[in-house]
CSV table of C-alpha atoms in Angstrom, one decimal:
chain,number,residue,atom,x,y,z
C,1,MET,CA,-7.7,24.1,2.9
C,2,LYS,CA,-7.3,25.8,-0.3
C,3,SER,CA,-4.1,24.4,-1.3
C,4,PHE,CA,-5.9,21.0,-0.6
C,5,LEU,CA,-8.4,21.8,-3.8
C,6,ASP,CA,-6.3,24.0,-5.9
C,7,LEU,CA,-4.3,20.7,-7.1
C,8,PHE,CA,-7.4,19.5,-8.9
C,9,ARG,CA,-7.5,22.2,-11.3
C,10,HIS,CA,-4.5,20.7,-13.1
C,11,PRO,CA,-5.7,18.0,-15.4
C,12,GLY,CA,-2.4,16.3,-15.1
C,13,PHE,CA,-2.8,15.6,-11.4
C,14,VAL,CA,-6.4,14.8,-12.0
C,15,LEU,CA,-5.3,12.3,-14.6
C,16,VAL,CA,-2.6,10.7,-12.6
C,17,ASN,CA,-5.1,10.3,-9.6
C,18,LEU,CA,-7.6,8.7,-11.8
C,19,ALA,CA,-5.0,6.1,-13.0
C,20,ASN,CA,-4.1,5.6,-9.4
C,21,LEU,CA,-7.8,5.2,-8.1
C,22,LEU,CA,-8.7,2.6,-10.8
C,23,GLU,CA,-5.4,0.5,-10.2
C,24,GLY,CA,-6.4,0.7,-6.4
C,25,VAL,CA,-9.8,-1.0,-7.4
C,26,CYS,CA,-7.9,-3.7,-9.4
C,27,TYR,CA,-5.0,-4.2,-7.0
C,28,PHE,CA,-7.0,-4.5,-3.9
C,29,GLY,CA,-10.0,-6.2,-5.6
C,30,MET,CA,-7.5,-9.1,-6.8
C,31,VAL,CA,-4.9,-9.5,-4.2
C,32,PRO,CA,-7.2,-10.6,-1.1
C,33,LEU,CA,-8.6,-13.3,-3.1
C,34,LEU,CA,-5.3,-14.5,-4.6
C,35,ILE,CA,-4.8,-17.1,-2.0
C,36,ALA,CA,-8.2,-18.6,-2.4
C,37,PHE,CA,-7.8,-18.5,-6.3
C,38,LEU,CA,-4.5,-20.5,-6.0
C,39,GLN,CA,-6.2,-23.1,-3.6
C,40,ARG,CA,-9.0,-23.5,-5.7
C,41,HIS,CA,-7.5,-24.1,-9.2
C,42,PHE,CA,-3.7,-25.5,-8.0
C,43,ALA,CA,-4.4,-27.3,-5.2
C,44,CYS,CA,-2.2,-25.2,-3.1
C,45,ASP,CA,-1.8,-25.6,0.7
C,46,ASP,CA,-1.7,-22.5,3.3
C,47,ILE,CA,2.1,-22.5,3.2
C,48,LEU,CA,2.6,-22.8,-0.7
C,49,ALA,CA,-0.2,-20.3,-1.3
C,50,GLY,CA,1.5,-17.9,1.1
C,51,TRP,CA,4.8,-18.3,-0.4
C,52,ILE,CA,3.6,-17.5,-4.0
C,53,LEU,CA,1.7,-14.7,-2.5
C,54,SER,CA,4.9,-13.3,-1.0
C,55,TYR,CA,6.6,-13.8,-4.2
C,56,TYR,CA,4.3,-11.5,-5.9
C,57,VAL,CA,4.2,-8.7,-3.4
C,58,GLY,CA,7.8,-9.0,-2.7
C,59,LEU,CA,8.6,-8.9,-6.3
C,60,VAL,CA,6.3,-5.6,-7.1
C,61,THR,CA,8.6,-3.9,-4.5
C,62,LEU,CA,11.8,-5.5,-5.5
C,63,LEU,CA,11.0,-4.1,-9.0
C,64,MET,CA,10.5,-0.7,-7.9
C,65,PHE,CA,14.0,-0.3,-8.1
C,66,PRO,CA,14.3,-0.7,-12.0
C,67,GLY,CA,11.1,0.7,-12.1
C,68,GLY,CA,11.8,3.9,-10.5
C,69,ALA,CA,14.7,4.4,-12.7
C,70,LEU,CA,12.8,3.6,-15.8
C,71,CYS,CA,10.2,6.2,-14.6
C,72,ASP,CA,12.8,8.8,-14.3
C,73,ARG,CA,14.2,8.0,-18.0
C,74,LEU,CA,10.8,7.8,-19.8
C,75,GLY,CA,8.9,10.3,-17.8
C,76,SER,CA,5.8,9.7,-15.8
C,77,ARG,CA,3.4,9.8,-19.0
C,78,ARG,CA,5.3,7.0,-20.9
C,79,ALA,CA,6.2,5.0,-18.0
C,80,LEU,CA,2.6,5.0,-16.7
C,81,ILE,CA,1.5,3.6,-19.9
C,82,VAL,CA,4.1,1.0,-20.2
C,83,ALA,CA,3.1,-0.1,-16.4
C,84,LEU,CA,-0.5,-0.5,-17.2
C,85,GLY,CA,0.1,-2.6,-20.3
C,86,LEU,CA,2.5,-4.8,-18.1
C,87,VAL,CA,0.0,-5.2,-15.4
C,88,GLY,CA,-3.1,-5.9,-18.0
C,89,LEU,CA,-1.4,-8.6,-19.8
C,90,GLY,CA,0.0,-10.5,-16.3
C,91,ARG,CA,-3.9,-10.4,-15.3
C,92,THR,CA,-5.0,-11.7,-18.7
C,93,VAL,CA,-2.4,-14.6,-18.2
C,94,LEU,CA,-3.3,-15.3,-14.6
C,95,ILE,CA,-6.9,-15.8,-15.7
C,96,CYS,CA,-6.1,-18.2,-18.4
C,97,SER,CA,-3.7,-19.7,-16.4
C,98,THR,CA,-6.5,-22.0,-14.8
C,99,GLY,CA,-6.3,-24.3,-17.9
C,100,TRP,CA,-2.8,-24.1,-18.3
C,101,GLY,CA,-1.2,-24.7,-15.1
C,102,LEU,CA,0.6,-23.2,-12.4
C,103,GLY,CA,3.6,-22.2,-14.2
C,104,TRP,CA,1.5,-19.9,-16.3
C,105,ALA,CA,-0.3,-18.4,-13.2
C,106,LEU,CA,3.5,-17.6,-11.8
C,107,LEU,CA,4.3,-15.9,-15.4
C,108,GLY,CA,1.1,-13.9,-14.9
C,109,LEU,CA,1.9,-12.7,-11.3
C,110,THR,CA,5.6,-11.9,-12.7
C,111,LEU,CA,4.1,-9.6,-15.3
C,112,MET,CA,1.6,-8.0,-12.9
C,113,ALA,CA,4.6,-7.5,-10.5
C,114,SER,CA,6.7,-6.0,-13.1
C,115,GLY,CA,3.9,-3.5,-14.1
C,116,THR,CA,3.0,-2.6,-10.8
C,117,GLY,CA,6.8,-2.2,-9.6
C,118,ILE,CA,6.8,0.8,-12.4
C,119,PHE,CA,3.7,2.0,-11.7
C,120,GLN,CA,3.9,2.8,-7.8
C,121,PRO,CA,6.9,5.2,-8.0
C,122,CYS,CA,5.5,6.7,-11.1
C,123,VAL,CA,2.4,8.1,-9.6
C,124,TYR,CA,4.3,9.5,-6.8
C,125,ALA,CA,7.1,11.0,-8.9
C,126,ALA,CA,4.2,12.5,-11.1
C,127,VAL,CA,2.5,14.0,-8.2
C,128,LYS,CA,5.8,15.7,-7.5
C,129,GLU,CA,5.7,17.4,-11.0
C,130,TYR,CA,2.3,19.3,-9.9
C,131,THR,CA,3.1,20.1,-6.6
C,132,ARG,CA,5.2,22.9,-5.0
C,133,GLY,CA,5.6,24.2,-1.6
C,134,GLU,CA,2.7,23.6,0.9
C,135,GLN,CA,1.0,21.9,-1.8
C,136,ALA,CA,3.2,18.7,-1.3
C,137,ALA,CA,1.6,17.5,1.8
C,138,PRO,CA,-2.0,17.5,0.2
C,139,GLY,CA,-0.6,16.2,-2.8
C,140,TYR,CA,0.5,13.1,-1.6
C,141,SER,CA,-2.4,12.8,0.9
C,142,TRP,CA,-4.5,12.9,-1.8
C,143,LEU,CA,-2.9,10.1,-3.9
C,144,TYR,CA,-3.2,7.9,-1.0
C,145,ALA,CA,-6.7,8.6,0.0
C,146,LEU,CA,-8.2,8.2,-3.7
C,147,MET,CA,-6.3,4.9,-4.1
C,148,ASN,CA,-8.1,3.7,-1.1
C,149,LEU,CA,-11.3,5.3,-2.4
C,150,GLY,CA,-11.0,2.9,-5.4
C,151,SER,CA,-10.7,0.0,-3.1
C,152,VAL,CA,-13.8,1.2,-1.0
C,153,VAL,CA,-16.0,1.2,-4.0
C,154,TRP,CA,-14.8,-2.4,-5.4
C,155,PHE,CA,-14.8,-4.0,-1.7
C,156,LEU,CA,-18.8,-2.9,-1.9
C,157,LEU,CA,-19.3,-4.1,-5.4
C,158,SER,CA,-17.3,-7.4,-4.9
C,159,PRO,CA,-19.5,-9.5,-3.0
C,160,GLY,CA,-22.3,-9.2,-5.8
C,161,VAL,CA,-19.7,-10.0,-8.4
C,162,ARG,CA,-18.3,-12.8,-6.5
C,163,GLY,CA,-22.1,-14.1,-6.4
C,164,TRP,CA,-22.3,-13.6,-10.1
C,165,GLY,CA,-19.0,-14.9,-11.3
C,166,ASP,CA,-17.3,-16.1,-8.3
C,167,ILE,CA,-13.5,-15.0,-8.0
C,168,GLU,CA,-13.0,-15.7,-11.6
C,169,GLY,CA,-15.7,-13.1,-12.5
C,170,VAL,CA,-14.0,-10.9,-10.1
C,171,TYR,CA,-10.5,-11.3,-11.8
C,172,THR,CA,-12.1,-10.9,-15.4
C,173,LEU,CA,-13.9,-7.7,-14.5
C,174,LEU,CA,-10.7,-6.0,-13.0
C,175,THR,CA,-8.6,-7.1,-15.8
C,176,LEU,CA,-10.7,-5.5,-18.1
C,177,VAL,CA,-10.6,-2.3,-16.0
C,178,THR,CA,-7.2,-2.3,-16.2
C,179,TRP,CA,-6.9,-2.1,-20.0
C,180,CYS,CA,-9.7,0.6,-20.1
C,181,ASN,CA,-7.3,2.4,-17.3
C,182,GLY,CA,-4.4,2.1,-19.8
C,183,ALA,CA,-6.2,3.1,-22.8
C,184,PHE,CA,-7.7,6.3,-21.0
C,185,GLN,CA,-4.2,7.3,-20.2
C,186,TRP,CA,-2.6,6.8,-23.4
C,187,LEU,CA,-5.3,8.8,-25.1
C,188,PHE,CA,-5.7,11.9,-22.8
C,189,PHE,CA,-2.6,12.0,-20.4
C,190,ARG,CA,-0.1,14.7,-21.3
C,191,GLN,CA,3.0,15.4,-19.2
C,192,SER,CA,3.1,19.3,-18.2
C,193,GLY,CA,3.9,19.5,-14.7
C,194,TYR,CA,6.6,21.7,-13.2
C,195,ARG,CA,10.1,21.1,-14.3
C,196,GLU,CA,13.1,20.9,-12.1
C,197,ILE,CA,16.3,22.0,-14.2
C,198,GLU,CA,18.7,22.5,-11.2
C,199,PRO,CA,18.9,19.9,-8.3
C,200,SER,CA,17.0,21.0,-5.4
C,201,SER,CA,18.9,22.4,-2.3
C,202,ALA,CA,16.1,21.1,-0.2
C,203,GLY,CA,16.5,17.3,0.2
C,204,VAL,CA,19.4,15.5,1.5
C,205,SER,CA,21.0,12.6,-0.1
C,206,VAL,CA,18.8,9.4,0.4
C,207,TRP,CA,21.9,7.6,1.7
C,208,ASN,CA,22.1,9.8,4.5
C,209,LEU,CA,22.5,7.4,7.8
C,210,ARG,CA,19.6,8.6,9.8
C,211,PHE,CA,17.3,8.3,6.6
C,212,LEU,CA,18.3,4.5,6.3
C,213,VAL,CA,17.7,4.0,10.0
C,214,PHE,CA,14.4,5.7,9.9
C,215,ILE,CA,13.0,3.7,7.0
C,216,TRP,CA,14.4,0.1,8.5
C,217,LEU,CA,12.6,0.9,11.8
C,218,LEU,CA,9.3,0.9,10.0
C,219,VAL,CA,9.7,-2.8,8.9
C,220,PRO,CA,7.7,-4.1,12.2
C,221,ILE,CA,4.6,-2.0,11.9
C,222,ARG,CA,4.7,-2.4,7.8
C,223,SER,CA,4.7,-6.2,8.3
C,224,LEU,CA,1.4,-5.6,10.1
C,225,VAL,CA,0.1,-3.9,7.1
C,226,ALA,CA,1.3,-7.0,5.3
C,227,HIS,CA,-0.9,-9.4,7.7
C,228,LEU,CA,-4.0,-7.7,6.4
C,229,THR,CA,-3.3,-9.6,3.1
C,230,TYR,CA,-1.5,-12.8,4.1
C,231,THR,CA,-3.4,-13.3,7.6
C,232,LEU,CA,-6.6,-11.7,7.9
C,233,PRO,CA,-8.6,-13.1,5.4
C,234,SER,CA,-8.2,-16.7,6.2
C,235,ALA,CA,-8.6,-15.5,9.9
C,236,VAL,CA,-11.9,-14.0,9.3
C,237,PHE,CA,-12.9,-17.2,7.2
C,238,ARG,CA,-11.9,-19.5,10.2
C,239,THR,CA,-12.6,-17.5,13.1
C,240,TYR,CA,-15.5,-15.2,12.2
C,241,PRO,CA,-17.7,-17.5,10.1
C,242,GLY,CA,-20.8,-15.8,9.9
C,243,PHE,CA,-18.7,-13.0,8.3
C,244,ALA,CA,-17.2,-14.7,5.8
C,245,ASP,CA,-19.5,-14.1,3.3
C,246,ARG,CA,-18.7,-10.2,4.1
C,247,LEU,CA,-15.0,-10.2,4.1
C,248,GLU,CA,-14.7,-7.4,1.9
C,249,TYR,CA,-16.6,-4.8,3.9
C,250,CYS,CA,-13.5,-5.3,6.4
C,251,PHE,CA,-11.3,-3.9,3.6
C,252,SER,CA,-13.8,-1.5,2.4
C,253,LEU,CA,-14.1,-0.1,6.0
C,254,ASN,CA,-10.1,0.2,6.1
C,255,ASN,CA,-10.0,1.9,2.7
C,256,PHE,CA,-13.0,4.4,3.4
C,257,LEU,CA,-11.5,5.4,6.7
C,258,LEU,CA,-7.9,6.2,4.9
C,259,PHE,CA,-9.9,7.8,2.3
C,260,LEU,CA,-11.5,10.5,4.6
C,261,GLY,CA,-8.7,10.3,7.3
C,262,THR,CA,-5.8,10.6,5.2
C,263,PRO,CA,-6.3,14.1,3.8
C,264,LEU,CA,-8.1,15.5,6.9
C,265,LEU,CA,-5.4,14.4,9.2
C,266,THR,CA,-2.8,15.6,6.9
C,267,TYR,CA,-4.7,19.1,7.1
C,268,LEU,CA,-5.0,18.8,10.7
C,269,THR,CA,-1.3,18.0,11.5
C,270,LEU,CA,0.1,19.8,8.5
C,271,ARG,CA,2.7,22.0,11.2
C,272,TRP,CA,3.6,19.0,13.7
C,273,GLU,CA,6.6,17.3,13.7
C,274,LEU,CA,7.1,14.2,11.2
C,275,MET,CA,8.8,11.8,13.9
C,276,SER,CA,5.8,12.8,16.4
C,277,LEU,CA,3.3,11.9,13.8
C,278,MET,CA,5.2,8.6,13.0
C,279,ILE,CA,5.3,7.3,16.7
C,280,MET,CA,1.6,8.2,17.3
C,281,GLY,CA,0.5,6.5,14.0
C,282,SER,CA,2.3,3.4,14.5
C,283,LEU,CA,1.6,2.9,18.0
C,284,VAL,CA,-2.3,3.3,17.4
C,285,SER,CA,-2.1,0.8,14.5
C,286,ALA,CA,-0.1,-1.3,16.6
C,287,LEU,CA,-2.4,-1.2,19.7
C,288,SER,CA,-5.4,-2.3,17.2
C,289,LEU,CA,-4.4,-5.7,17.6
C,290,VAL,CA,-5.5,-5.9,21.1
C,291,PHE,CA,-9.4,-6.2,19.7
C,292,LEU,CA,-8.2,-9.4,17.4
C,293,MET,CA,-7.3,-11.1,20.6
C,294,LEU,CA,-10.6,-10.7,22.1
C,295,PRO,CA,-13.5,-13.2,21.9
C,296,ALA,CA,-14.5,-13.5,18.2
C,297,GLN,CA,-17.2,-11.1,17.9
C,298,THR,CA,-17.8,-8.8,14.9
C,299,SER,CA,-17.8,-5.9,16.8
C,300,TRP,CA,-14.1,-6.4,17.7
C,301,LEU,CA,-13.2,-7.0,14.2
C,302,LEU,CA,-14.6,-4.0,13.2
C,303,LEU,CA,-13.4,-1.9,15.8
C,304,PHE,CA,-9.8,-3.4,15.0
C,305,VAL,CA,-10.3,-2.0,11.5
C,306,VAL,CA,-11.2,1.2,12.6
C,307,VAL,CA,-8.4,1.9,15.1
C,308,PHE,CA,-5.6,0.5,12.6
C,309,SER,CA,-6.9,2.5,9.8
C,310,LEU,CA,-6.6,5.7,11.9
C,311,GLY,CA,-3.2,5.0,13.0
C,312,GLU,CA,-2.3,4.2,9.2
C,313,ALA,CA,-3.9,7.4,8.1
C,314,VAL,CA,-1.5,9.3,10.2
C,315,TRP,CA,1.8,8.1,9.1
C,316,GLN,CA,1.6,6.5,5.7
C,317,SER,CA,1.2,9.4,3.4
C,318,ARG,CA,3.5,11.7,5.4
C,319,PHE,CA,6.2,9.0,5.0
C,320,PHE,CA,5.9,9.2,1.0
C,321,GLU,CA,5.8,12.9,1.2
C,322,TYR,CA,9.2,12.9,3.2
C,323,VAL,CA,10.7,10.6,1.0
C,324,ALA,CA,10.1,12.4,-2.2
C,325,HIS,CA,11.5,15.7,-0.7
C,326,GLN,CA,14.7,13.6,0.1
C,327,ALA,CA,15.1,12.9,-3.6
C,328,PRO,CA,17.3,14.9,-5.8
C,329,ALA,CA,15.8,16.5,-8.6
C,330,GLY,CA,14.7,14.1,-11.2
C,331,LYS,CA,15.3,10.9,-9.0
C,332,VAL,CA,11.8,10.9,-7.4
C,333,GLY,CA,11.3,7.5,-8.9
C,334,ALA,CA,14.4,6.2,-7.8
C,335,ALA,CA,14.3,7.5,-4.1
C,336,MET,CA,10.8,6.4,-3.7
C,337,SER,CA,11.9,2.6,-5.0
C,338,PHE,CA,14.8,2.6,-2.6
C,339,ALA,CA,12.9,3.9,0.4
C,340,ASN,CA,10.4,0.9,-0.1
C,341,PHE,CA,13.1,-1.8,-0.1
C,342,PRO,CA,12.1,-2.4,3.7
C,343,TRP,CA,8.6,-3.0,2.5
C,344,PHE,CA,10.1,-5.6,0.3
C,345,VAL,CA,11.5,-7.3,3.0
C,346,ALA,CA,8.6,-7.1,5.5
C,347,LYS,CA,6.3,-8.7,2.9
C,348,THR,CA,8.4,-11.5,1.8
C,349,ALA,CA,9.4,-12.1,5.4
C,350,VAL,CA,5.5,-12.2,6.4
C,351,GLY,CA,4.8,-14.6,3.5
C,352,SER,CA,7.6,-16.9,4.6
C,353,TYR,CA,5.9,-17.8,8.0
C,354,SER,CA,2.1,-16.8,7.6
C,355,GLY,CA,1.0,-19.9,6.4
C,356,TRP,CA,3.0,-21.8,9.2
C,357,MET,CA,1.3,-19.5,12.1
C,358,LEU,CA,-2.1,-20.0,10.5
C,359,GLN,CA,-1.8,-23.9,10.5
C,360,ARG,CA,-0.1,-23.6,14.0
C,361,PHE,CA,-2.8,-21.4,15.8
C,362,ILE,CA,-6.0,-20.9,13.4
C,363,PRO,CA,-6.4,-24.3,11.5
C,364,PRO,CA,-9.4,-24.9,9.6
C,365,GLN,CA,-10.3,-27.8,12.1
C,366,GLY,CA,-9.4,-28.2,15.7
C,367,ALA,CA,-8.3,-25.9,18.6
C,368,GLN,CA,-7.7,-22.3,17.6
C,369,ARG,CA,-5.8,-19.7,19.5
C,370,PRO,CA,-6.1,-16.4,17.6
C,371,ASP,CA,-5.3,-14.5,20.6
C,372,ILE,CA,-1.7,-16.1,20.7
C,373,LEU,CA,-1.3,-15.5,17.0
C,374,TRP,CA,-2.4,-11.8,17.0
C,375,GLY,CA,-0.3,-11.2,20.3
C,376,THR,CA,2.6,-12.2,18.9
C,377,TYR,CA,2.1,-9.8,15.9
C,378,LEU,CA,1.4,-7.2,18.3
C,379,LEU,CA,4.9,-7.3,20.2
C,380,ALA,CA,6.4,-7.5,16.8
C,381,ALA,CA,4.7,-4.0,15.7
C,382,LEU,CA,5.5,-2.3,18.9
C,383,LEU,CA,9.1,-2.5,17.8
C,384,THR,CA,8.5,0.5,15.5
C,385,PRO,CA,7.3,3.0,18.0
C,386,LEU,CA,9.3,2.2,20.8
C,387,SER,CA,12.6,2.3,18.6
C,388,LEU,CA,11.5,5.5,17.0
C,389,PHE,CA,11.0,6.9,20.6
C,390,LEU,CA,14.1,5.7,22.1
C,391,LEU,CA,16.1,6.9,18.8
C,392,ARG,CA,13.9,10.2,18.4
C,393,GLY,CA,16.6,12.8,19.5
C,394,TRP,CA,19.4,11.2,17.2
C,395,LEU,CA,16.7,10.9,14.2
C,396,THR,CA,15.2,14.1,14.5
C,397,GLN,CA,18.6,15.8,14.0
C,398,GLY,CA,18.5,15.1,10.4
C,399,LEU,CA,14.5,15.6,10.1
C,400,ARG,CA,14.4,18.7,11.5
C,401,ALA,CA,16.9,20.2,9.1
C,402,THR,CA,15.2,18.9,6.0
C,403,GLU,CA,11.7,20.3,7.5
C,404,THR,CA,13.4,23.9,7.9
C,405,GLU,CA,14.6,23.9,4.4
C,406,LEU,CA,11.3,22.8,3.1
C,407,SER,CA,9.4,25.1,4.9
C,408,ALA,CA,11.6,27.9,3.3
C,409,GLN,CA,10.7,27.1,-0.3
């Protein structure tokens, strides 16, 4: 447990996590309301709004490729400041676009995606600078957990802010937080972590075939994560009308459980085999959809969030840890970007059909069949734990070698 707490003695580690926490507040505060924002101001239907959201979140992941390379070139401090500046500018343009037209909204989303595409690999690269040996797993678990803590805080405040200024008030306040975050990092963050002079002997090439297969097998379960943004908000508004005004509480509970569960479960499973964690965690997350197939009661909705979150806490941060260890020295940003390309595929694919599925099975008016919609997504998500289990022996050959080398550091 000592390695979990000693990390916070380093100012650089604290500031990187602070930046990530505040950006978690802003990102998770804006994205769940984006479809409603577009439909209110630009007369978008479910399908068009889903496509635009798909464009945004897909572009975030796609731009991690140049963003990761830029991070490796500039260093984590300068890249972090550039990223927050772009995100702040994009959010400012998005707010102003309500009087300018949809084209300006798309420009704002593009700038936001560019900044986030730099920011995400940057913070993971920065964490590697401040961790060594047994501190790696807690370092990445804290990064993921504190990002979710930020969203917990915001989701608890969001209903009150919406009551005061509606969605526009939420977006304005979060844009101000973004600019303050960037200014604080520019004033106080100094890059002073560990330096890697020689390429590490621990990590295999990111082009290793087993590693490539491994990250692509996660597409089904990562698509389910995307549905929390694309599908769940509209489904709650239409299927659980009594809970619609408290939609943020679903996301708050999800992120609160990730904040508590990620470091705790990482600590409890520190010596467990990576593949076992991935299989169990993805299976739990997939099976959580059973609760959304039951009659529309708030208790089932909340139970879905709890079970899904516990599964996600098991596999998500350990995946990032593993990717960082695969990276050659000085290439963590690029490796993180490369490993997230399947996430780009998942998010863009979900956006291309989520609106059609909502109109077909959970329309605003008429007969609704949420059991069919969520049952379809359940069967698709089960492909991840099933394929990981069937290929476990072949995949583990490469993973075991890496884990042995890492434990020797």
